[in-house]
mmCIF file of C-alpha atoms in Angstrom:
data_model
loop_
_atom_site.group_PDB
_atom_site.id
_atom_site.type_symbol
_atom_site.label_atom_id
_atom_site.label_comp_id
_atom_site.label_asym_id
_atom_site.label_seq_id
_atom_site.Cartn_x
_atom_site.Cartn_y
_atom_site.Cartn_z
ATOM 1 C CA UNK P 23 10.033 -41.122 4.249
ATOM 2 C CA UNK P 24 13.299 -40.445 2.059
ATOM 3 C CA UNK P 25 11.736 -39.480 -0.648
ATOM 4 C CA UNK P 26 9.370 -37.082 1.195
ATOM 5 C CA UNK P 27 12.112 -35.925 2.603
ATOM 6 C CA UNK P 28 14.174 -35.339 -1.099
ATOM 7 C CA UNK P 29 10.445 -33.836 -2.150
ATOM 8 C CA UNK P 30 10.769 -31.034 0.796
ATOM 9 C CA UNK P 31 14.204 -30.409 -0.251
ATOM 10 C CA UNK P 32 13.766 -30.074 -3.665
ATOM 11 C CA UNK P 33 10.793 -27.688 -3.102
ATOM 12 C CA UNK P 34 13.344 -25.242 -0.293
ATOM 13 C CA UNK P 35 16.171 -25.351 -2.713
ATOM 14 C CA UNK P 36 13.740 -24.739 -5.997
ATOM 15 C CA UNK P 37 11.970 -21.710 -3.648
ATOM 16 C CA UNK P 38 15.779 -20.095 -2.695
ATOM 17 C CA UNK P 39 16.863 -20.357 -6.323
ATOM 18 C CA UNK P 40 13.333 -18.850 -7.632
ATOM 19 C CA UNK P 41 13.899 -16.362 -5.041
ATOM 20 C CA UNK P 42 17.595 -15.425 -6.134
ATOM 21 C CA UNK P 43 16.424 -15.033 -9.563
ATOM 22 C CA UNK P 44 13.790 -12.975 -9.035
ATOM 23 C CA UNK P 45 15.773 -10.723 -6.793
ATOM 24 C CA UNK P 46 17.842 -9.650 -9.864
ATOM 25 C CA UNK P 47 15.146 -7.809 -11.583
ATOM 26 C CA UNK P 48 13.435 -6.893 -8.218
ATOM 27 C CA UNK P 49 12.976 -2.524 -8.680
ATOM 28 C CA UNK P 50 15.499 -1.122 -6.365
ATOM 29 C CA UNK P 51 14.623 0.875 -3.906
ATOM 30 C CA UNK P 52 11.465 -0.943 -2.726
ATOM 31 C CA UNK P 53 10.562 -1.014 0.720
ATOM 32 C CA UNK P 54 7.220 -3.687 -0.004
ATOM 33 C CA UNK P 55 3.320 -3.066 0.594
ATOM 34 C CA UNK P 56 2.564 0.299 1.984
ATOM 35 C CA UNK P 57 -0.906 -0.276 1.331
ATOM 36 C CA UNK P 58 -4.244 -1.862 0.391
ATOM 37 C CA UNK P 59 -6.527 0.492 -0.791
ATOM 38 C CA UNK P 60 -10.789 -0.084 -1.112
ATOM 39 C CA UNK P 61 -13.936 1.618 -1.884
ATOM 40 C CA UNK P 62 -16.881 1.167 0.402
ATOM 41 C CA UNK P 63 -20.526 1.630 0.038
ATOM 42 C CA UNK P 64 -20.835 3.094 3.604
ATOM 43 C CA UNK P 65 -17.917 5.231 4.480
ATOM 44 C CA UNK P 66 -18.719 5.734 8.093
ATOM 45 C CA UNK P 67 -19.756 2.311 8.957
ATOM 46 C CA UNK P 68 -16.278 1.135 7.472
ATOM 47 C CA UNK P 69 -14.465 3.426 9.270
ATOM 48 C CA UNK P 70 -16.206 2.951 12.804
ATOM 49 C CA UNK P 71 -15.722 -1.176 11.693
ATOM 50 C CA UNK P 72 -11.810 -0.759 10.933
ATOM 51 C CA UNK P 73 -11.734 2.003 14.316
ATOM 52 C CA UNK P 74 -13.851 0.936 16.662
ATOM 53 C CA UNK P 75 -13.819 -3.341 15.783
ATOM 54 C CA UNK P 76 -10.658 -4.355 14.649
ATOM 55 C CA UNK P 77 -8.952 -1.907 16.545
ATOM 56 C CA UNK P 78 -6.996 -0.035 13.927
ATOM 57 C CA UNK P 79 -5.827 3.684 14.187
ATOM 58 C CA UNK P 80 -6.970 6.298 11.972
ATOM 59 C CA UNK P 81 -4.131 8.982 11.072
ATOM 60 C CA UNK P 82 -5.846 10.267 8.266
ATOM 61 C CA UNK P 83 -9.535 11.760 7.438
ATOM 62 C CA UNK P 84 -9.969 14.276 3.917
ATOM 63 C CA UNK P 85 -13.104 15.763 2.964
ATOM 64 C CA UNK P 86 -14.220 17.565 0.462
ATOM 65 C CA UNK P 87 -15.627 21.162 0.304
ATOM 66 C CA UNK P 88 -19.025 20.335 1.328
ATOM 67 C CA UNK P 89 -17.453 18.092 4.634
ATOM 68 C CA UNK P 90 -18.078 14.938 2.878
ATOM 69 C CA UNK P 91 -15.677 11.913 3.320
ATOM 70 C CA UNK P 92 -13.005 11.604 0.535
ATOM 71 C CA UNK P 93 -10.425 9.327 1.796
ATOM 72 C CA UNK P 94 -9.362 7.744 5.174
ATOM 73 C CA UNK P 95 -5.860 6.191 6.130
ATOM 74 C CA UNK P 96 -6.282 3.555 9.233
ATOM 75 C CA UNK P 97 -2.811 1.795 9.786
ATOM 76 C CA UNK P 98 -2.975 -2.165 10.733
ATOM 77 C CA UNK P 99 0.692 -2.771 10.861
ATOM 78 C CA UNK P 100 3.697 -0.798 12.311
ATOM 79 C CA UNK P 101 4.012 -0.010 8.119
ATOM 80 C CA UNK P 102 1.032 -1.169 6.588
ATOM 81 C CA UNK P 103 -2.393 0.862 6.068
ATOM 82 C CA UNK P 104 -5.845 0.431 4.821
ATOM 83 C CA UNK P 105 -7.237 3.340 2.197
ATOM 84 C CA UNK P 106 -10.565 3.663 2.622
ATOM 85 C CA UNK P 107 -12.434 5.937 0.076
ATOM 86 C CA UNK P 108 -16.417 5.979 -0.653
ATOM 87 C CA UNK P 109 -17.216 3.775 -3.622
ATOM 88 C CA UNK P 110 -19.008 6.128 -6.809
ATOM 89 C CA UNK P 111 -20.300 5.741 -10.033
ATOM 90 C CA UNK P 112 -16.250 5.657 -11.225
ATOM 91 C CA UNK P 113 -14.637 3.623 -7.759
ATOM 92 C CA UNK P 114 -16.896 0.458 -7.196
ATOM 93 C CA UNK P 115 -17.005 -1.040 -4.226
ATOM 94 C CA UNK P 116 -14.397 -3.394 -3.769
ATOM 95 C CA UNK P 117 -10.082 -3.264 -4.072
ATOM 96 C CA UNK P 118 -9.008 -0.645 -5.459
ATOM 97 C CA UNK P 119 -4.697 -0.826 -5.766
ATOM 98 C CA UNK P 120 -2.255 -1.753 -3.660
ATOM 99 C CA UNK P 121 0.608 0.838 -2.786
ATOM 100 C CA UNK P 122 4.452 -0.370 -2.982
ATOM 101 C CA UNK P 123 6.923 2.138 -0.829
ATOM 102 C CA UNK P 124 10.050 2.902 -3.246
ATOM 103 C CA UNK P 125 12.693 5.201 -2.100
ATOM 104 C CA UNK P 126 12.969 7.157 -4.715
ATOM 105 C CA UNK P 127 10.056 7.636 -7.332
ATOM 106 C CA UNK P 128 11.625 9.466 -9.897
ATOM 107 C CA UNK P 129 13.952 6.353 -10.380
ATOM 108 C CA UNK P 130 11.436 3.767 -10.345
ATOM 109 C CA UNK P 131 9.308 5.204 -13.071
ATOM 110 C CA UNK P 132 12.177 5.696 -15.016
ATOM 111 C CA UNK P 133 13.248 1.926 -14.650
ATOM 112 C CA UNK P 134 9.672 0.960 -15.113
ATOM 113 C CA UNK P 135 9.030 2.920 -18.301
ATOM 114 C CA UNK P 136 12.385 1.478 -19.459
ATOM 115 C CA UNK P 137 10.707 -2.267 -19.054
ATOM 116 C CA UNK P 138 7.451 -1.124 -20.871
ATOM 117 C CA UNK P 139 5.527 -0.763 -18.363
ATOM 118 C CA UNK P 140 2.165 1.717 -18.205
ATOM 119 C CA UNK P 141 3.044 3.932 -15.786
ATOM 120 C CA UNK P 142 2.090 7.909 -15.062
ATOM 121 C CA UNK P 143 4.402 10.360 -13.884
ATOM 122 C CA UNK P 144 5.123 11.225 -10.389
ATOM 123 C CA UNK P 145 2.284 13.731 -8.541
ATOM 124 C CA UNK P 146 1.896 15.090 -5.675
ATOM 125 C CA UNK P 147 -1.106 14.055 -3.118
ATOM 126 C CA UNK P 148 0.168 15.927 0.474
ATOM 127 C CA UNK P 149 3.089 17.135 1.881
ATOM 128 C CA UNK P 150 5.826 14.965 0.912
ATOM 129 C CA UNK P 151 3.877 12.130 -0.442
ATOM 130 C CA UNK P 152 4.109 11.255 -4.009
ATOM 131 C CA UNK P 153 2.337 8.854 -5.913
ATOM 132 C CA UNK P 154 2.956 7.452 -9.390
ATOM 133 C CA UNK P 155 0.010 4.526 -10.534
ATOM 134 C CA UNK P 156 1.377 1.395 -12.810
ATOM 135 C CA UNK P 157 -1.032 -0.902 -14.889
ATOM 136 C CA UNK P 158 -0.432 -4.574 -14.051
ATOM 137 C CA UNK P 159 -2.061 -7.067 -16.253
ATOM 138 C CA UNK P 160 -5.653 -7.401 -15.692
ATOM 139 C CA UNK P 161 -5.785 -4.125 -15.292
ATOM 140 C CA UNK P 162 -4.609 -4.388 -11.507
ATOM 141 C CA UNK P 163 -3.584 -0.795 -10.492
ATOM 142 C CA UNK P 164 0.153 -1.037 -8.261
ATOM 143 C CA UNK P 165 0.171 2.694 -6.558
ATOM 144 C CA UNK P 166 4.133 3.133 -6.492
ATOM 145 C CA UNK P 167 4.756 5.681 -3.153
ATOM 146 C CA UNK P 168 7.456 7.593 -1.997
ATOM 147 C CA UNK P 169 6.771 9.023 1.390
ATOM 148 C CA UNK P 170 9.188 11.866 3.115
ATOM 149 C CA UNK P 171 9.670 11.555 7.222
ATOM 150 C CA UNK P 172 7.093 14.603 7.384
ATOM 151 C CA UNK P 173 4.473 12.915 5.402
ATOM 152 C CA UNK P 174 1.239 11.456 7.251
ATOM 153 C CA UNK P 175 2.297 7.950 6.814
ATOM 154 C CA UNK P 176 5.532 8.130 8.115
ATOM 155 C CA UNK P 177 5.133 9.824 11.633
ATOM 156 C CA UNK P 178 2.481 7.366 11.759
ATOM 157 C CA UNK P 179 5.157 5.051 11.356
ATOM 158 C CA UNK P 180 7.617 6.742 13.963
ATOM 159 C CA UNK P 181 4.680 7.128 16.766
ATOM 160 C CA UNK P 182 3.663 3.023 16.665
ATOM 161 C CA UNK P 183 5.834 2.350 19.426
ATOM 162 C CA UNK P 184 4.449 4.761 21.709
ATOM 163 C CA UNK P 185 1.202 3.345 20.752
ATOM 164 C CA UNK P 186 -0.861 1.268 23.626
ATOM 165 C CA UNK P 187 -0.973 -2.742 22.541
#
């Protein structure tokens, strides 16, 4: 028993000094997972699935020219969202990124570039919403997102509470 007990101890006090650590080279400004993004073979069956069977509100729909589906925005969480975009010969089906929410983009690329990391510069992808993509190893892509109180996203955000449970 005492030594499970030194076991659980060492393994809280080696997680809150990990922790600590980490938190000193942790980009500033970062608010955590925005969201997960994924490509599907059938657009409109994911959608109605994420809508209609798990519940999820949609707060965002794009097409294209023609009226065909480009990219969707259901939100799970008070703050976190599902991307849903059809899969093509250049987006397989699958995970596509995951989007971190930093406060201020411009300084996070900057920090990241600094630390050799593959990042793009800041773009634009809707009213006050900016996006800047890093390259993780494996060739994971990290979406890095600022979003303004006016953006899609973020009077998502402010309406949740009026939303019905």
């Amino acid at each position: 028993m005492r030594n499970s007990i030194i076991f659980m101890m060492g393994l809280l006090l080696g997680s809150a000094i990990s922790t600590a650590l980490a938190q000193g080279n942790r980009l500033v400004g970062t608010s955590g997972v925005n969201h997960v993004a994924m490509s599907v073979d059938n657009f409109g069956e994911a959608l109605d699935f994420y809508t209609q069977k798990m519940g999820f509100r949609e707060v965002l729909n794009m097409r294209n020219d023609q009226g065909q589906p480009t990219l969707a925005f259901v939100q799970a969480g008070r703050d976190t969202f599902l991307e849903l975009a059809p899969a093509n010969a250049n987006r397989p089906v699958g995970l596509t990124h995951f989007g971190l929410l930093v406060d201020d983009i411009n300084g996070s690329v900057a920090v990241l570039k600094q630390r050799g990391v593959t990042v793009t510069d800041p773009r634009s992808v809707g009213e006050q919403w900016m996006v800047a993509n890093v390259t993780a190893p494996g060739g994971i892509r990290i979406e890095l997102t600022q979003l303004g109180p006016d953006s899609v996203p973020m009077k998502a955000t402010a309406s949740w509470a009026q939303q019905p449970k």
